[in-house]
PDB file of C-alpha atoms and ligand atoms in Angstrom:
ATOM      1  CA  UNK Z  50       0.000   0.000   0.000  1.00  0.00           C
ATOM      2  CA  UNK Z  51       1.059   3.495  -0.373  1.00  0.00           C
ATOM      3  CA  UNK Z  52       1.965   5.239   2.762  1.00  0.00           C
ATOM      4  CA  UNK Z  53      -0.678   8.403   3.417  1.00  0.00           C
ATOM      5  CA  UNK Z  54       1.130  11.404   4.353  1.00  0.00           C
ATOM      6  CA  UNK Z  55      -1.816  13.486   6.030  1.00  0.00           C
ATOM      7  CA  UNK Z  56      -4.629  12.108   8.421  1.00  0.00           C
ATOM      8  CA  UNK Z  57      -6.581  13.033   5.838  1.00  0.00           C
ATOM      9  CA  UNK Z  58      -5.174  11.292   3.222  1.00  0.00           C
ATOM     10  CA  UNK Z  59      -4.533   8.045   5.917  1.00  0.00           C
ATOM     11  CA  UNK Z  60      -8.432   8.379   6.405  1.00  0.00           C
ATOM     12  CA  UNK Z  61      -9.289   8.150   2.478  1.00  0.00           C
ATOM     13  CA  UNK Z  62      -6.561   5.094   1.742  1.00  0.00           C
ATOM     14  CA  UNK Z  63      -7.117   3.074   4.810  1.00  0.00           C
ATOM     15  CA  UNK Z  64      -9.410   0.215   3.578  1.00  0.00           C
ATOM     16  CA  UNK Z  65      -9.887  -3.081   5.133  1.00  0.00           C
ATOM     17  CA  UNK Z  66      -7.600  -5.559   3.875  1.00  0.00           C
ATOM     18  CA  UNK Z  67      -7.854  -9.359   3.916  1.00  0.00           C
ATOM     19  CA  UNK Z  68      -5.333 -10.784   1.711  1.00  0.00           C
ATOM     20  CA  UNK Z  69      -1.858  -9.805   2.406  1.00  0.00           C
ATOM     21  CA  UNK Z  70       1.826 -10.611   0.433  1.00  0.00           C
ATOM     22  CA  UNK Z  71       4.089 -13.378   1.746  1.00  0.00           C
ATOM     23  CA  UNK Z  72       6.096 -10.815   2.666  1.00  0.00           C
ATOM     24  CA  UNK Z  73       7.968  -9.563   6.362  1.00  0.00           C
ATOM     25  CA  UNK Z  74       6.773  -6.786   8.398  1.00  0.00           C
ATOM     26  CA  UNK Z  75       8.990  -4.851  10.143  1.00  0.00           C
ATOM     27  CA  UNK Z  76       7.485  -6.329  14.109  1.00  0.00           C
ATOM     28  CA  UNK Z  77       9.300  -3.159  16.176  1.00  0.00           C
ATOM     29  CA  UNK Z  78       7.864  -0.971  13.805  1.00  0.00           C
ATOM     30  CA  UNK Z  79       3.934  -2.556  14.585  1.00  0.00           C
ATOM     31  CA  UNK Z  80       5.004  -2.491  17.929  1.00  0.00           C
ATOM     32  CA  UNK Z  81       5.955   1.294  18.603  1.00  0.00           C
ATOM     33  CA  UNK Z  82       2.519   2.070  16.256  1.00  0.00           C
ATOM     34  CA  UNK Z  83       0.850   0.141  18.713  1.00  0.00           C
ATOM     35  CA  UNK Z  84       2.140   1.855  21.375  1.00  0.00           C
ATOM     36  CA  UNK Z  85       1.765   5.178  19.892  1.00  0.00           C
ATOM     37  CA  UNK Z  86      -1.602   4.906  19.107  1.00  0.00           C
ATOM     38  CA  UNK Z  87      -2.519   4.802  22.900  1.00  0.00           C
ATOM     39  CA  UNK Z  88      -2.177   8.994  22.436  1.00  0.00           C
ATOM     40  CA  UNK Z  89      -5.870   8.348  21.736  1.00  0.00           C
ATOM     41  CA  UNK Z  90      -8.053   9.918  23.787  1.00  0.00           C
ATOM     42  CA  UNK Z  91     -10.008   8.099  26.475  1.00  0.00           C
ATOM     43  CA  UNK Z  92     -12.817   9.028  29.118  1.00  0.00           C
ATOM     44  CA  UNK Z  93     -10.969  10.021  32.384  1.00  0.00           C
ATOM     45  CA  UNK Z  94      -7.921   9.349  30.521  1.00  0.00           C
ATOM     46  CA  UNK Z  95      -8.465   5.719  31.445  1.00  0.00           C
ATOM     47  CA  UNK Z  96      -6.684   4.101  28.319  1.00  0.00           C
ATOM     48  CA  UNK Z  97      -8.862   0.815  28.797  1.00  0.00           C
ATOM     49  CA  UNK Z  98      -7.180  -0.738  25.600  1.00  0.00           C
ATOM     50  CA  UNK Z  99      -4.899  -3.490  26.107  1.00  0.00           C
ATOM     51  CA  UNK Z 100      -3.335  -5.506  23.068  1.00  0.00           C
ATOM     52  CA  UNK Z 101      -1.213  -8.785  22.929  1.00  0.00           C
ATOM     53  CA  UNK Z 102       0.925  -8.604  19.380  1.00  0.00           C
ATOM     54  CA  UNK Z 103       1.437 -12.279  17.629  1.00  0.00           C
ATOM     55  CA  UNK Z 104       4.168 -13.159  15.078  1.00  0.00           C
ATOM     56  CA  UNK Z 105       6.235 -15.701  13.823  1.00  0.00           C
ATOM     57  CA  UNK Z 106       5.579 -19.373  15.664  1.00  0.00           C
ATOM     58  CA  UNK Z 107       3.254 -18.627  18.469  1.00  0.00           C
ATOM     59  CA  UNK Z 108       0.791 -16.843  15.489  1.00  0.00           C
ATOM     60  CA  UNK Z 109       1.360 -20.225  13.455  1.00  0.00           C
ATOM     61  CA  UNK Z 110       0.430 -22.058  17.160  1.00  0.00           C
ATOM     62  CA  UNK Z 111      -3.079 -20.014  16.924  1.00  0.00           C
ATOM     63  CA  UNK Z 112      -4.086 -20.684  13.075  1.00  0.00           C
ATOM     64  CA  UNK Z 113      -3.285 -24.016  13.263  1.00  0.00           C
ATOM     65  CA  UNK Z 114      -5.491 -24.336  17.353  1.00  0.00           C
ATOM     66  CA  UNK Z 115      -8.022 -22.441  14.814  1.00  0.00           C
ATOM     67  CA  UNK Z 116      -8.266 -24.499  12.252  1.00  0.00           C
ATOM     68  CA  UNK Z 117      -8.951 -27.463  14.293  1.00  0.00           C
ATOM     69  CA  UNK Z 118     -11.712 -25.189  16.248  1.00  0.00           C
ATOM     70  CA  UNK Z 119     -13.496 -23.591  13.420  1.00  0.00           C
ATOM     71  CA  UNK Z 120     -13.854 -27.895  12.306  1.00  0.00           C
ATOM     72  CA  UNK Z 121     -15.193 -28.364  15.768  1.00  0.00           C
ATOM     73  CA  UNK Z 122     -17.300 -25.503  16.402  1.00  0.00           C
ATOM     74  CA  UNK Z 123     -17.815 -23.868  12.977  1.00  0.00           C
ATOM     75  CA  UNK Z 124     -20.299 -21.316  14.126  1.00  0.00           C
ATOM     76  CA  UNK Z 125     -18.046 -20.488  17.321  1.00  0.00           C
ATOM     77  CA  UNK Z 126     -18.355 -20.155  21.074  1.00  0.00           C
ATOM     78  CA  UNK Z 127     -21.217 -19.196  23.110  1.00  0.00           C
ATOM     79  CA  UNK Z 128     -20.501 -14.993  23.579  1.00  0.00           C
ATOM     80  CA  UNK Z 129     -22.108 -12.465  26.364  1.00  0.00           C
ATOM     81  CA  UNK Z 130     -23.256 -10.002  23.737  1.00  0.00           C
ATOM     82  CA  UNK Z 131     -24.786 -10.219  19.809  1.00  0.00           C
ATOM     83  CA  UNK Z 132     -22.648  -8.296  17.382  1.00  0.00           C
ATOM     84  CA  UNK Z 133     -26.106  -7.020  15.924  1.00  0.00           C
ATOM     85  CA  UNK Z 134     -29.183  -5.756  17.961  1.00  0.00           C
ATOM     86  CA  UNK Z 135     -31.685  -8.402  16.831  1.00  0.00           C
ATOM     87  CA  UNK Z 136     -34.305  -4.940  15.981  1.00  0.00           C
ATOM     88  CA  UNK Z 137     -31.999  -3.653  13.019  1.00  0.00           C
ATOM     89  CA  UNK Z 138     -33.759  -0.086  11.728  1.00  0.00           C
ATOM     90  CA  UNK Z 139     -34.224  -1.013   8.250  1.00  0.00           C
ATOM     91  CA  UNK Z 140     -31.520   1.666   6.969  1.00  0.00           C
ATOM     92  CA  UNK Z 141     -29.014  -0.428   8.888  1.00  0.00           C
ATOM     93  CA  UNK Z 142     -29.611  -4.169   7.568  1.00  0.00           C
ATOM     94  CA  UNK Z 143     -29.950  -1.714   3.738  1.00  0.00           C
ATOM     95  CA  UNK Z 144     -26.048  -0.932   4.798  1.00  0.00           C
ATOM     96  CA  UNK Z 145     -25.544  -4.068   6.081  1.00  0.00           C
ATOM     97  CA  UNK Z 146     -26.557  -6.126   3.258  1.00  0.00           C
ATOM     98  CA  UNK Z 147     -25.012  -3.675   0.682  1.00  0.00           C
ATOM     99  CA  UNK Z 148     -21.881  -4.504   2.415  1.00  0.00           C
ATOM    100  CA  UNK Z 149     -22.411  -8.341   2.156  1.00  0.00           C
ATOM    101  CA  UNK Z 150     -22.982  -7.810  -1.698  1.00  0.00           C
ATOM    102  CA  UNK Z 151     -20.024  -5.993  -2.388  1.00  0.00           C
ATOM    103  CA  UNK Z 152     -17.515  -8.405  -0.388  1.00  0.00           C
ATOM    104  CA  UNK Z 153     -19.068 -11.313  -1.912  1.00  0.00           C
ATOM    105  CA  UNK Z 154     -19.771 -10.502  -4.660  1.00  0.00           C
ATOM    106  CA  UNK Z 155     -15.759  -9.707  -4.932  1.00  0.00           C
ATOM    107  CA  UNK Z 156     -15.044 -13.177  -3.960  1.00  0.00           C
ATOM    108  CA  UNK Z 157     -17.540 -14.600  -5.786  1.00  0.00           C
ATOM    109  CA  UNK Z 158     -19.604 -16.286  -3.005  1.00  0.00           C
ATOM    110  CA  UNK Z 159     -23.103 -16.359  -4.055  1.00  0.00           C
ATOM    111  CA  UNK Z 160     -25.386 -14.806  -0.862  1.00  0.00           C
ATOM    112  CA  UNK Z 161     -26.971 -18.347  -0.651  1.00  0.00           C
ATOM    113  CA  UNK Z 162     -23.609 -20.291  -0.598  1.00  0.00           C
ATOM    114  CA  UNK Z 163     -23.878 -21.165   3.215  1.00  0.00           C
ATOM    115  CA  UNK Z 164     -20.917 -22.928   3.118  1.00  0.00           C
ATOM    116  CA  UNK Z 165     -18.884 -20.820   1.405  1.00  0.00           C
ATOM    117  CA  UNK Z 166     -19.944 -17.946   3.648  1.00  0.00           C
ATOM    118  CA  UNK Z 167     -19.038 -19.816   6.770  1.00  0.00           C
ATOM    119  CA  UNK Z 168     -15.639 -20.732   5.326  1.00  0.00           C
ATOM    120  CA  UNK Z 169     -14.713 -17.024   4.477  1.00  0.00           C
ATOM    121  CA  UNK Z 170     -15.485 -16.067   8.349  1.00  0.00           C
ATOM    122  CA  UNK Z 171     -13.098 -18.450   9.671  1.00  0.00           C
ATOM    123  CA  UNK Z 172     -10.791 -17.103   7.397  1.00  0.00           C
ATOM    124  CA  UNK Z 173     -11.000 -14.551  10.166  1.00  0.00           C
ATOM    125  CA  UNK Z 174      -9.119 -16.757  12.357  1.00  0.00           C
ATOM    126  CA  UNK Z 175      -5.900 -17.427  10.285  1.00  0.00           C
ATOM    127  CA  UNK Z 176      -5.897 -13.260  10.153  1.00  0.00           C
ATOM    128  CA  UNK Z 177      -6.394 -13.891   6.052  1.00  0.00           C
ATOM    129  CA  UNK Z 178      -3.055 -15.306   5.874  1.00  0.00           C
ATOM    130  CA  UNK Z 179      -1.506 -12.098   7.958  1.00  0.00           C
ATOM    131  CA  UNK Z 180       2.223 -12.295   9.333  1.00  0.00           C
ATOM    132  CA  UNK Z 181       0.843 -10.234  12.307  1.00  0.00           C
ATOM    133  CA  UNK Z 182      -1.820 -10.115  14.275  1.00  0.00           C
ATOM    134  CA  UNK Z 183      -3.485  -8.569  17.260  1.00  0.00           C
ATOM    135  CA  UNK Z 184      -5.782  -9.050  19.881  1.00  0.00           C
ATOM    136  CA  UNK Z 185      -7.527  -6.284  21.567  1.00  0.00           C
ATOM    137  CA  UNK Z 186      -9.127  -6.491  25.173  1.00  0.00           C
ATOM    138  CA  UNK Z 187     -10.926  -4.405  27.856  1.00  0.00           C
ATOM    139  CA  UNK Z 188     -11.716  -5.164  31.318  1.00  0.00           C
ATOM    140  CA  UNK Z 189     -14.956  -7.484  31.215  1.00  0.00           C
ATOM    141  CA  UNK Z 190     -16.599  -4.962  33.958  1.00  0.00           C
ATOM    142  CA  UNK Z 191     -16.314  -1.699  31.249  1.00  0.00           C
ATOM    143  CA  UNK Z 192     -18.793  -0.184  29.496  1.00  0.00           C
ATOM    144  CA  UNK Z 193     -19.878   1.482  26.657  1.00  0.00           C
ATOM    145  CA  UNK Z 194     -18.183   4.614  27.722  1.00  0.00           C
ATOM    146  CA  UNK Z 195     -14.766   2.015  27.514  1.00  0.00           C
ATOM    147  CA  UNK Z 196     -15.819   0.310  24.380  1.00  0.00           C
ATOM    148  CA  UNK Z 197     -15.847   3.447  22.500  1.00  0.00           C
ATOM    149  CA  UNK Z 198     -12.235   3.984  24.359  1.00  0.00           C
ATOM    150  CA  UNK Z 199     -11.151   0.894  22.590  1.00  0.00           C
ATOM    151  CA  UNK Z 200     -12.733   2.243  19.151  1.00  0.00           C
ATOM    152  CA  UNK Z 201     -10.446   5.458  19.363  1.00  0.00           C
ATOM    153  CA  UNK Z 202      -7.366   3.653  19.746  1.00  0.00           C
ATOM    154  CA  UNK Z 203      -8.449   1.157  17.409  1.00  0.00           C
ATOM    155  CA  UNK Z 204      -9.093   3.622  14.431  1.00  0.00           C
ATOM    156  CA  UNK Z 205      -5.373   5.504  15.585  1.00  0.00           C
ATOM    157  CA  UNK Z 206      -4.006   2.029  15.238  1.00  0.00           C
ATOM    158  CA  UNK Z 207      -5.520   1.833  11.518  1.00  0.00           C
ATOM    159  CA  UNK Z 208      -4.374   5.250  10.662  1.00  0.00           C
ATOM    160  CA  UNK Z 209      -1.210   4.813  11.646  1.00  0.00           C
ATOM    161  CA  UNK Z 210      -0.552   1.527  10.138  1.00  0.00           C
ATOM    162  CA  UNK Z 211      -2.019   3.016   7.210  1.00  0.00           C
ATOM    163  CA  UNK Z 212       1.048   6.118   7.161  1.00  0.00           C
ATOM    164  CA  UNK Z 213       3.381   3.238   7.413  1.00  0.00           C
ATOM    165  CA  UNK Z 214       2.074   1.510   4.411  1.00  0.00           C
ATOM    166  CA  UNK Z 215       0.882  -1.663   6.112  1.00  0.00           C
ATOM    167  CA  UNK Z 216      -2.320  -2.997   5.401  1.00  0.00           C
ATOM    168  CA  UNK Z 217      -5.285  -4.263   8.272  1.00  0.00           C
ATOM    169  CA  UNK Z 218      -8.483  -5.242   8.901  1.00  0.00           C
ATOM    170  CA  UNK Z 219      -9.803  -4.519  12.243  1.00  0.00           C
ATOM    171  CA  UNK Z 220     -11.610  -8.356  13.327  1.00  0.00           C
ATOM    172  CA  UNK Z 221     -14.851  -8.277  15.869  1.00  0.00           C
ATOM    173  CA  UNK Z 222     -15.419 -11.957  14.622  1.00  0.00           C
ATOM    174  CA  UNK Z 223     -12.612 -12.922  17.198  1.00  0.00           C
ATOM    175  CA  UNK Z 224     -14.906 -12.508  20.262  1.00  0.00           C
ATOM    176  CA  UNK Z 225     -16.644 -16.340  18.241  1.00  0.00           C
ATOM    177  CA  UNK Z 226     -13.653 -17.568  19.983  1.00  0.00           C
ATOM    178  CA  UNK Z 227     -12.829 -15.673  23.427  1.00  0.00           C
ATOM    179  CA  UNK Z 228     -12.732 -19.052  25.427  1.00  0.00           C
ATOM    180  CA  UNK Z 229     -10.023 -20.585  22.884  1.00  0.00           C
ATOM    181  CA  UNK Z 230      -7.607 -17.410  22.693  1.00  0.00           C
ATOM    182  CA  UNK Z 231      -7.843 -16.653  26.347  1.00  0.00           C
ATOM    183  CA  UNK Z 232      -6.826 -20.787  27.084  1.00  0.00           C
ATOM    184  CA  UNK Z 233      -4.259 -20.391  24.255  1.00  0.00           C
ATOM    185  CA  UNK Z 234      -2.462 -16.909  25.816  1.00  0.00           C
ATOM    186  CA  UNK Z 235      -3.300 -17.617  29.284  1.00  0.00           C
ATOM    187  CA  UNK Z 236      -4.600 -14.313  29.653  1.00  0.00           C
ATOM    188  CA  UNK Z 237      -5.963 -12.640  32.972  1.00  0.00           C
ATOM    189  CA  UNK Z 238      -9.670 -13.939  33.698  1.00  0.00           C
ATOM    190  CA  UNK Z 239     -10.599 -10.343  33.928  1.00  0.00           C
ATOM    191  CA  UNK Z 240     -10.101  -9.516  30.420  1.00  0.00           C
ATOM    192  CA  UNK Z 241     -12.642  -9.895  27.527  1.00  0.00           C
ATOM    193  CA  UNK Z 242     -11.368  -9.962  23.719  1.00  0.00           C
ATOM    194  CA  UNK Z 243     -13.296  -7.601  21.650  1.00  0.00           C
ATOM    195  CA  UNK Z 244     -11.502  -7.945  18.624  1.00  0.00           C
ATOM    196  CA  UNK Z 245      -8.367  -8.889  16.183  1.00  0.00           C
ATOM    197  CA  UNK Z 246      -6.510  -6.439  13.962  1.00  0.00           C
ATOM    198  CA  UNK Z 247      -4.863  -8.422  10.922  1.00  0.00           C
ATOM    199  CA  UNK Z 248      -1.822  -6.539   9.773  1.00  0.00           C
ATOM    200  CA  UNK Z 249       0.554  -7.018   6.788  1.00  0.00           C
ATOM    201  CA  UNK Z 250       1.777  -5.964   3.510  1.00  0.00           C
ATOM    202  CA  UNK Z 251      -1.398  -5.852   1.518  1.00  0.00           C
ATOM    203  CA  UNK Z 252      -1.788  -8.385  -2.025  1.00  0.00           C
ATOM    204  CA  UNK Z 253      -2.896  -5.349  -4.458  1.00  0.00           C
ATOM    205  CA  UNK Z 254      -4.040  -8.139  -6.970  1.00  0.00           C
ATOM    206  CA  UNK Z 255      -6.589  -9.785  -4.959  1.00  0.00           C
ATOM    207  CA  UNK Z 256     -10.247  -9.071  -5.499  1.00  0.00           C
ATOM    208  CA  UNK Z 257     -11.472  -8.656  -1.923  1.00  0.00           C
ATOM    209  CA  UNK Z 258      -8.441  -5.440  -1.199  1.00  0.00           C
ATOM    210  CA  UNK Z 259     -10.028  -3.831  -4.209  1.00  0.00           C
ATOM    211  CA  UNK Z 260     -13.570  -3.098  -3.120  1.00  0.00           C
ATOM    212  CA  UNK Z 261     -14.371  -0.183  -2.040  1.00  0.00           C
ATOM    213  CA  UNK Z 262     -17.403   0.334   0.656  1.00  0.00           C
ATOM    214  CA  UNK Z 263     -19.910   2.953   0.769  1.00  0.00           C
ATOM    215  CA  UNK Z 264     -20.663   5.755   2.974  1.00  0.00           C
ATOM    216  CA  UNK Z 265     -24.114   7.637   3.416  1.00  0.00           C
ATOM    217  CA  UNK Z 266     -24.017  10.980   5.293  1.00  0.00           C
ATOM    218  CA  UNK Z 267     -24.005  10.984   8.942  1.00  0.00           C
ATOM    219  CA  UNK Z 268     -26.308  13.611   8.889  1.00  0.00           C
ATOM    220  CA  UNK Z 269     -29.036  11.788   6.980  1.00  0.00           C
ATOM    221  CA  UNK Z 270     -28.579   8.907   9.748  1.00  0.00           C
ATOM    222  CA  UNK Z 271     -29.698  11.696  12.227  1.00  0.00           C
ATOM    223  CA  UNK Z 272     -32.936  12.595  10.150  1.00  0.00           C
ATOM    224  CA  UNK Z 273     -33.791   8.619   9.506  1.00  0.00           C
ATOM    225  CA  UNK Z 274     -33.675   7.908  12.827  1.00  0.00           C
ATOM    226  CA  UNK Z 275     -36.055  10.363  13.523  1.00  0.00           C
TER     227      UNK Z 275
HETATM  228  C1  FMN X 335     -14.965  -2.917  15.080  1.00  0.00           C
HETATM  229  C2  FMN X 335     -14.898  -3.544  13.717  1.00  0.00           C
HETATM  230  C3  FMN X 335     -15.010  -4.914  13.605  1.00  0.00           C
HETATM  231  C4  FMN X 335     -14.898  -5.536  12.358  1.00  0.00           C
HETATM  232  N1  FMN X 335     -14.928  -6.888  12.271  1.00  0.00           N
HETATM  233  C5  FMN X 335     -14.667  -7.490  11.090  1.00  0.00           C
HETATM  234  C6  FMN X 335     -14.524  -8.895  11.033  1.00  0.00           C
HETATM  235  O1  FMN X 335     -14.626  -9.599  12.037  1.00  0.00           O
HETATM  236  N2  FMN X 335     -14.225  -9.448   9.830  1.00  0.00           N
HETATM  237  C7  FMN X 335     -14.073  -8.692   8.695  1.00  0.00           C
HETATM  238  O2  FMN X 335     -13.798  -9.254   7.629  1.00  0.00           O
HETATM  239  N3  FMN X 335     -14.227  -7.351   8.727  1.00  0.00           N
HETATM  240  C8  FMN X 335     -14.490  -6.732   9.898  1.00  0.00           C
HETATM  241  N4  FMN X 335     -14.590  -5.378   9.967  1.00  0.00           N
HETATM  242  C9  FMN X 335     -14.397  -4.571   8.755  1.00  0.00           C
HETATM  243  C10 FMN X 335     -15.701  -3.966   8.250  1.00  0.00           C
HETATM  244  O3  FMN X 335     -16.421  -4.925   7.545  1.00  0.00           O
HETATM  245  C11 FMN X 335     -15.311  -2.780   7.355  1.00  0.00           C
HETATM  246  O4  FMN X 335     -14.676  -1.791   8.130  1.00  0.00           O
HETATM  247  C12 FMN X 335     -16.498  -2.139   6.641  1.00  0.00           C
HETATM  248  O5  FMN X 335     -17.090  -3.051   5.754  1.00  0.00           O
HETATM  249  C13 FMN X 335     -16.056  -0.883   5.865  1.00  0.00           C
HETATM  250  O6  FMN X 335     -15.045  -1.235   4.944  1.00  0.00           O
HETATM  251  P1  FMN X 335     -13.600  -0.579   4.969  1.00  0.00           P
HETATM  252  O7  FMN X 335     -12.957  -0.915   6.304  1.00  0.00           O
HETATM  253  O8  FMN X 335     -12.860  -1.230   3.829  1.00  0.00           O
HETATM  254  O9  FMN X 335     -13.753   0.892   4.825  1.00  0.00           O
HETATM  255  C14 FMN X 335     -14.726  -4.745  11.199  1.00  0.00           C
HETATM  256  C15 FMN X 335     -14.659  -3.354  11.330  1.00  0.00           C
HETATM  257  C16 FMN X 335     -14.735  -2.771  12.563  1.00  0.00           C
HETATM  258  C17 FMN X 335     -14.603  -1.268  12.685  1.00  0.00           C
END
């Protein structure tokens, strides 16, 4: 990808990506972005974020405990929370499908290909072939006010990766498998995942980095809501 040299310019190139190059990152350089991108604002200055960074053979460790999981429990673990209120406004399943279309429709899964579908989410859990990925948790007592913490740090993680020419997707789909990661890190009972960030040199030739998503205006959300 190439590297933004403005937040504005970060913001307009930063896409999600979910085929990446077989190709090194530099790891210290992920590292101090992750680190950096804690400057991001938080409620009481809180910083509720925390991250654990895999590479190399304990990342290989987790695709391959993955693989074997997403054959054993394809459509994941039980969770505490729906990513989706059940209620959608009809403006937000319009988005919601749109965005199904457009991804799909790139990789050439047909909307009724259940199977195919299912197989593309668990391609979640191998980070779409990323050399590095992350995990991002909170405290499982926080609140929205937290959550939306997380959500600041996670966009200054994207935008930042995105100046350094790296390619991500941000990954809710992890929570499907809280029980598994937190066995596999051994990490503290009192943290919940909330999501992954794949990161990587993006593959400009494949299909599913070349869509690009829609946006309606925010203010137009205000009047539908109405
Ligand atoms: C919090 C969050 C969680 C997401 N979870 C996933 C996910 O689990 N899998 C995935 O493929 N994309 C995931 N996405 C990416 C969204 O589908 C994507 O941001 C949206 O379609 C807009 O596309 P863009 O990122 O290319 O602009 C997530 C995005 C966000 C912000």
């Amino acid at each position: 990808m190439r590297r933004a040299v403005s937040v504005s310019e970060a913001l307009a190139a930063r896409r999600s990506i979910r085929a990446f190059l077989d190709q090194p990152v530099d790891e210290d350089e992920i590292r101090d972005i992750l680190r950096r991108a804690a400057r991001a604002p938080s409620g009481g200055n809180l910083q509720p974020w925390a991250v654990h960074a895999l590479s190399g053979g304990k990342l290989a460790a987790l695709k391959a405990l993955m693989r074997r999981r997403c054959a054993e429990a394809p459509e994941g673990e039980p969770m505490d929370y729906a990513f989706y209120p059940a209620d959608l406004k009809p403006h937000y399943v319009k988005r919601r499908v749109r965005n199904g279309e457009i991804l799909y429709g790139a990789l050439g899964i047909d909307r009724s290909d259940k199977v195919a579908r299912l197989a593309w989410i668990h391609e979640n859990f191998q980070f779409f072939g990323a050399p590095f990925g992350v995990l991002c948790f909170v405290e499982r007592g926080f609140g929205p006010s937290q959550w939306l913490d997380l959500g600041i740090y996670l966009q200054s993680v994207l935008l930042l990766l995105t100046e350094a020419g790296y390619g991500s997707c941000p990954q809710a789909d992890w929570a499907l498998f809280e029980r598994t990661v937190a066995a596999f890190l051994g990490s503290p009972p009192d943290l919940q995942l909330v999501c992954g960030i794949a990161i990587g040199h993006a593959d400009p030739t494949r299909a599913e980095n070349l869509i690009h998503t829609e946006r309606d205006d925010p203010f137009a959300s205000y009047d539908m809501s109405a």
